[in-house]
XYZ file of C-alpha atoms in Angstrom:
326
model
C -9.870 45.080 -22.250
C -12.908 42.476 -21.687
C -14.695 44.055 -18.721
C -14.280 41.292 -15.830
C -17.881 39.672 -14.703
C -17.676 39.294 -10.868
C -19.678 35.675 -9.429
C -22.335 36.484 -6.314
C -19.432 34.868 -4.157
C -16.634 37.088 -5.231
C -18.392 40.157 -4.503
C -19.925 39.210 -1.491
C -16.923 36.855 0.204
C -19.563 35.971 3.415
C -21.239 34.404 1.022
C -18.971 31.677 -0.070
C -19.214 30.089 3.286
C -23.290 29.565 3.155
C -22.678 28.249 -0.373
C -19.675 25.576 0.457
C -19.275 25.572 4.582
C -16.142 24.977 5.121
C -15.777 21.774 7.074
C -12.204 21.790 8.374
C -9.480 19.098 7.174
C -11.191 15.609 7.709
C -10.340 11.717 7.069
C -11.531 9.414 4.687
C -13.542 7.801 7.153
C -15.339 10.661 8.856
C -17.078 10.940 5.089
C -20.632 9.486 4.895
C -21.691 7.549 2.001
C -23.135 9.784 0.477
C -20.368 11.869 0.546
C -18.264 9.550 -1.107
C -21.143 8.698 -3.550
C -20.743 12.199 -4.718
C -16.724 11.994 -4.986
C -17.311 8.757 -7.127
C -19.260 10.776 -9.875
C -17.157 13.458 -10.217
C -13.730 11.069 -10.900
C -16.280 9.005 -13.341
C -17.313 12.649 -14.798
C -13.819 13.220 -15.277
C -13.299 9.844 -17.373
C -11.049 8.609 -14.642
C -13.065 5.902 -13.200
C -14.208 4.066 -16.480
C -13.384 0.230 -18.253
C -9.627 0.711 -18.487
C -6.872 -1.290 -17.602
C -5.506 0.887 -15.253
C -8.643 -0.370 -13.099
C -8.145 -3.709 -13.782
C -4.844 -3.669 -12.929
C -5.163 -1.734 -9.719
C -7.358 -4.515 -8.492
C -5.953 -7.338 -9.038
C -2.538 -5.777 -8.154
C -3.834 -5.580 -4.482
C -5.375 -8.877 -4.574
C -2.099 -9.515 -5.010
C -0.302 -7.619 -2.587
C -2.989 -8.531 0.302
C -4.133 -12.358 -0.775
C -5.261 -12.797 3.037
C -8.045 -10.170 2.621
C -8.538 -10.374 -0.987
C -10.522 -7.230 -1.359
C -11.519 -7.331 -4.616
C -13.604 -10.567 -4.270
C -15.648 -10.041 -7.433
C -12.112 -10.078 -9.647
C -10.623 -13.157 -7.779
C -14.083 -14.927 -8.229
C -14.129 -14.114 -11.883
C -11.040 -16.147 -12.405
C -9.551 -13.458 -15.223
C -7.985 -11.867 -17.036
C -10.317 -13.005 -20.426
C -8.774 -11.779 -23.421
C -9.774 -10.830 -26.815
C -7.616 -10.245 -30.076
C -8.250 -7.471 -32.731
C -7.167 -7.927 -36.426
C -3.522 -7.287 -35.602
C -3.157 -9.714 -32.748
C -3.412 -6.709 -29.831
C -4.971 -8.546 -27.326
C -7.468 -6.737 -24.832
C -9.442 -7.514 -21.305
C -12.830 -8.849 -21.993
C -15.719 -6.292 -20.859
C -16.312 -8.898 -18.177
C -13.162 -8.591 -16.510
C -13.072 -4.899 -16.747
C -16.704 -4.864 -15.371
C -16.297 -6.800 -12.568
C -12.702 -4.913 -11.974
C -15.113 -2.132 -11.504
C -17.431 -3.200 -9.430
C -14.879 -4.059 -6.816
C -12.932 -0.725 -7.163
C -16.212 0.809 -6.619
C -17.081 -1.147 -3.806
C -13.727 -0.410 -2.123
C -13.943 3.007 -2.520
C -16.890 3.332 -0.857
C -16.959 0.814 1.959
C -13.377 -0.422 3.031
C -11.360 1.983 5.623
C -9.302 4.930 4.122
C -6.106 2.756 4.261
C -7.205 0.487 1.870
C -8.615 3.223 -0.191
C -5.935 5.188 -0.310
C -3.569 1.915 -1.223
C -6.265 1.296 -3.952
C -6.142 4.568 -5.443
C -2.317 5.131 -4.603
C -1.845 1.678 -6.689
C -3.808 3.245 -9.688
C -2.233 6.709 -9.879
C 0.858 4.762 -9.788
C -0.227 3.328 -13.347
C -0.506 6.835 -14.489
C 3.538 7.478 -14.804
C 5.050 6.624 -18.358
C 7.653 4.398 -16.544
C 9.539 3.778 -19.855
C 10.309 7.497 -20.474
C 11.514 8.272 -16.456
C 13.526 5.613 -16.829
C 15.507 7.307 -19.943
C 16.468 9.910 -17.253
C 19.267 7.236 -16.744
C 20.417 6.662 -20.147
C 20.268 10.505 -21.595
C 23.408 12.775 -21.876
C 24.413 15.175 -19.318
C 23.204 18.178 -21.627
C 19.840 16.834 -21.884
C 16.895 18.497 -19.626
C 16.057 15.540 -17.463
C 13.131 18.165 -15.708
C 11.375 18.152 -19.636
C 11.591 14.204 -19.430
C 10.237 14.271 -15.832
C 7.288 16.471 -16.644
C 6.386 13.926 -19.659
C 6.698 10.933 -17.751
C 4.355 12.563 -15.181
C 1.962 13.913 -17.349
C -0.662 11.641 -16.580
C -0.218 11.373 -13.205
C 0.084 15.000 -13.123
C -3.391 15.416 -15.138
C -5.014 13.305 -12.605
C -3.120 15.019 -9.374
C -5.169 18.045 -10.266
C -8.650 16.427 -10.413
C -8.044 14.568 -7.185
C -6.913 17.066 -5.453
C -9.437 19.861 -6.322
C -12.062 16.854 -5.634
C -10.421 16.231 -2.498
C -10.323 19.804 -1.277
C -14.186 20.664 -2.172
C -14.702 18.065 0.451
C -11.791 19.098 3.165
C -10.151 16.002 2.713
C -6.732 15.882 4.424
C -4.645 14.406 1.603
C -3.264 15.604 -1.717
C -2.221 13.750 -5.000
C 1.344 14.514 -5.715
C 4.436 12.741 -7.469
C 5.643 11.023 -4.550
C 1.782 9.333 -3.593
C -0.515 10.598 -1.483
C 0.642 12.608 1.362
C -1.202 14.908 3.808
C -1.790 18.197 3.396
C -0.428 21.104 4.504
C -1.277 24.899 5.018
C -2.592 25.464 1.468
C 0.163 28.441 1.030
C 2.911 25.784 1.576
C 1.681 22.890 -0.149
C 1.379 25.372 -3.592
C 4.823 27.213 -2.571
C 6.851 25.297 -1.021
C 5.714 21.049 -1.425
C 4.865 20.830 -4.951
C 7.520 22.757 -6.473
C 10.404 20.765 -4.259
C 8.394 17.466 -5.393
C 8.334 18.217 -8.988
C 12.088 19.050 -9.009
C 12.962 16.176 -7.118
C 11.024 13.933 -9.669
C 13.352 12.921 -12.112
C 16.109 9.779 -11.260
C 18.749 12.005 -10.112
C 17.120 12.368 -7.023
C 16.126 8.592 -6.641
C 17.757 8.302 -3.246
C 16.204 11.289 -1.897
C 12.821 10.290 -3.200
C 13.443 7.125 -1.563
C 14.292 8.286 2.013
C 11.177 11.264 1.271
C 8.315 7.811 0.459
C 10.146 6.223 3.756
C 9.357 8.961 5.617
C 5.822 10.151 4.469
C 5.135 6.092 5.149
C 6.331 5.986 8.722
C 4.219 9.593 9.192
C 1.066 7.435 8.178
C 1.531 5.129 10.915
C 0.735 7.851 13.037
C 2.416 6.114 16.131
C 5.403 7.634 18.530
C 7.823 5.151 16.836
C 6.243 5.896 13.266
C 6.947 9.742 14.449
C 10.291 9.265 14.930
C 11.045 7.402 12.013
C 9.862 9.707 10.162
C 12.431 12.363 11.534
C 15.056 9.458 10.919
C 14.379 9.281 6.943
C 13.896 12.883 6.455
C 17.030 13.666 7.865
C 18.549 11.239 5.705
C 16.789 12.215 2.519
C 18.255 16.023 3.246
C 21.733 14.338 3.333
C 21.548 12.848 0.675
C 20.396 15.832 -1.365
C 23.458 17.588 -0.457
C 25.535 15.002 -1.233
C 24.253 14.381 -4.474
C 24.435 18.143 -4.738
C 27.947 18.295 -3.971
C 29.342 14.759 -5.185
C 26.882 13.584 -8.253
C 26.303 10.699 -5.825
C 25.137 9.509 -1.902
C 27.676 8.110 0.411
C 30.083 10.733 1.355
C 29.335 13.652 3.877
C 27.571 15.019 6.867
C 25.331 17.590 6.791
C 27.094 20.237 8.239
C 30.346 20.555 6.274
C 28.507 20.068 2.891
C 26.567 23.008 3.434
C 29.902 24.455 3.700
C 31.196 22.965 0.541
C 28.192 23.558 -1.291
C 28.030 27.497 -0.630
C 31.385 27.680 -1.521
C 31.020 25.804 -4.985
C 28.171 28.057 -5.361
C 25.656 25.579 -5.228
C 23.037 26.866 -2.864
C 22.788 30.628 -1.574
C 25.769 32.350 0.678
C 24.856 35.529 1.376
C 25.107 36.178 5.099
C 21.106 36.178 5.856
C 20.541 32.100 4.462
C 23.798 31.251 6.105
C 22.492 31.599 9.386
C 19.125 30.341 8.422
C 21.065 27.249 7.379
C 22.993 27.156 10.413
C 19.624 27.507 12.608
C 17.973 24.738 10.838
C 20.732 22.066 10.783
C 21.296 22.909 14.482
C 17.048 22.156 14.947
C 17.350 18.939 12.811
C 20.476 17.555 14.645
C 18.870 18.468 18.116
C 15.525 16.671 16.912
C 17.297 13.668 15.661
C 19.510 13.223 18.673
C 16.119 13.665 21.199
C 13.392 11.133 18.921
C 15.281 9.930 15.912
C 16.140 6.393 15.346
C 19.988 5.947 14.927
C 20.643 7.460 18.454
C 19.124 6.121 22.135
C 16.062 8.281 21.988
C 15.257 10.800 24.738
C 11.752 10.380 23.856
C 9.630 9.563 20.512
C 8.608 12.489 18.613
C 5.131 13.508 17.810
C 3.051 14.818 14.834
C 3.477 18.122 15.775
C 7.415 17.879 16.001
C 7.969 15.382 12.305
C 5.624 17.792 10.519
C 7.840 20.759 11.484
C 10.747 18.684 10.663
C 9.269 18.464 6.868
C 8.234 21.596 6.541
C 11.537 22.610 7.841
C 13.676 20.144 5.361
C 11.219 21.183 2.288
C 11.949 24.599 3.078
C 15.830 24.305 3.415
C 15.835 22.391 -0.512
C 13.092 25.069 -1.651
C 15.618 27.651 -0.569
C 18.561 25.333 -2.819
C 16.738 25.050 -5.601
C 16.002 28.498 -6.211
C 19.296 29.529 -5.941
């Protein structure tokens, strides 16, 4: 057996904090320039931020989406896209339009608020999925491993989760990469055990409805408002529904909560020993308390709070975890 060579900071764990402090979880905009100087190279040392497309495209796609603001100015000034052709009639961006695509990216990464950073970069991970091979999910047989044709649709996106979030966590930044966009993170133990593993199942069209109601709700989270708190409760709620009844039925629209967790156990679907049935019980008597109190389809009590639609999504992740293990 190689004999194992032990760093200064593994034998010597106090000394990990005078190397790398630990900062606690912070925003995009409590970084200093600097800081986010630093987190530039370290994407461009990873051959992430370079002349591509992808960069391009990400800029002028939230031109685009945002023409009152315009923030790439450069790009819209430049009046692109410039093309060039190679022998067999592949046409290309110009270096000029990719180098002014760049210049903006890089200017909006390091000056604009975290919102429109994170739309920037969400819009460029976005690029990353092979959006031609998830959508064969659809059209493959039912004996076909749609989680195989997941993972290589994701692959890029995937490849580039795990730079941005180990770049993201050297700095104590409070977001992570993942399938379904950038979310906020979690207790490290259930972001690795519980989050990513329900995300990556989730991932391939099967689950498009409950991906749907999951973006809904991680959006309305972001707002970080009472009423964005409670919608949030409102769509995650719903996205759990609809898991179980695509679970149950192959398809959304029939079913409440409580009897297909009944039907479900019984078809074997999800765990029925006596221990998760009362867990299950327990939980869907929390989430229909919650939803009555601050969720949106019922006169609202009151409007939740971070505190209550994070326990809410750590509950619901939990619950599927628990499903998809079974």
């Amino acid at each position: 057996m190689k004999p194992t060579f032990n760093l200064w900071s593994q034998n010597n764990p106090d000394a990990l904090s005078n190397i790398c402090p630990e900062l606690g979880l912070r925003d995009w905009n409590k970084l200093n320039e600097e800081e986010k100087k630093k987190i530039w190279a370290y994407f461009v040392q990873k051959k992430w931020f370079d002349l591509t497309n992808k960069i391009y495209y990400s800029v002028e796609s939230l031109n685009e989406k945002y023409k009152r603001k315009s923030y790439g100015t450069q790009t819209l000034d430049h009046q692109g896209p410039h093309y060039q052709y190679d022998d067999y009639k592949r046409r290309y961006f110009e270096d000029c339009c990719l180098k002014v695509a760049l210049r903006d990216f890089y200017t909006i990464f390091l000056k604009e608020n975290q919102d429109v950073v994170f739309e920037l970069l969400s819009i460029f991970a976005d690029l990353h999925i092979d959006t031609f091979t998830s959508q064969s999910v659809d059209d493959t047989s039912a004996n076909q491993n749609d989680e195989e044709i997941a993972n290589e649709a994701y692959k890029k996106l995937d490849d580039l989760s795990k730079d941005f979030n180990d770049i993201f966590e050297q700095f104590s930044l409070n977001v992570m990469l993942t399938r379904r966009g950038i979310i906020f993170r979690q207790d490290k133990h259930i972001m690795e055990e519980i989050y990513l593993p329900v995300i990556s199942y989730l991932s391939s069209k099967k689950w498009k409805e409950v991906n749907r109601d999951f973006s809904d709700a991680l959006n309305k989270f972001q707002e970080k408002t009472p009423q964005g708190y409670s919608g949030c409760i409102t769509h995650l709620v719903s996205a759990l529904q609809a898991f179980l009844q695509i679970l149950v039925h192959d398809k959304v629209g029939k079913g409440e909560i409580g009897p297909l967790i009944i039907e479900a156990q019984k078809k074997n679907l999800i765990p029925n020993d006596s221990l998760t049935t009362k867990i299950f019980k327990d939980i869907q008597s929390i989430l229909m308390e919650e939803r009555q109190k601050s969720g949106d389809p019922h006169p609202k009590k009151e409007y939740a709070n971070e505190k209550t639609s994070k326990l809410i999504m750590n509950l619901i992740m939990v619950f599927i975890q628990h499903c998809i293990i079974n």
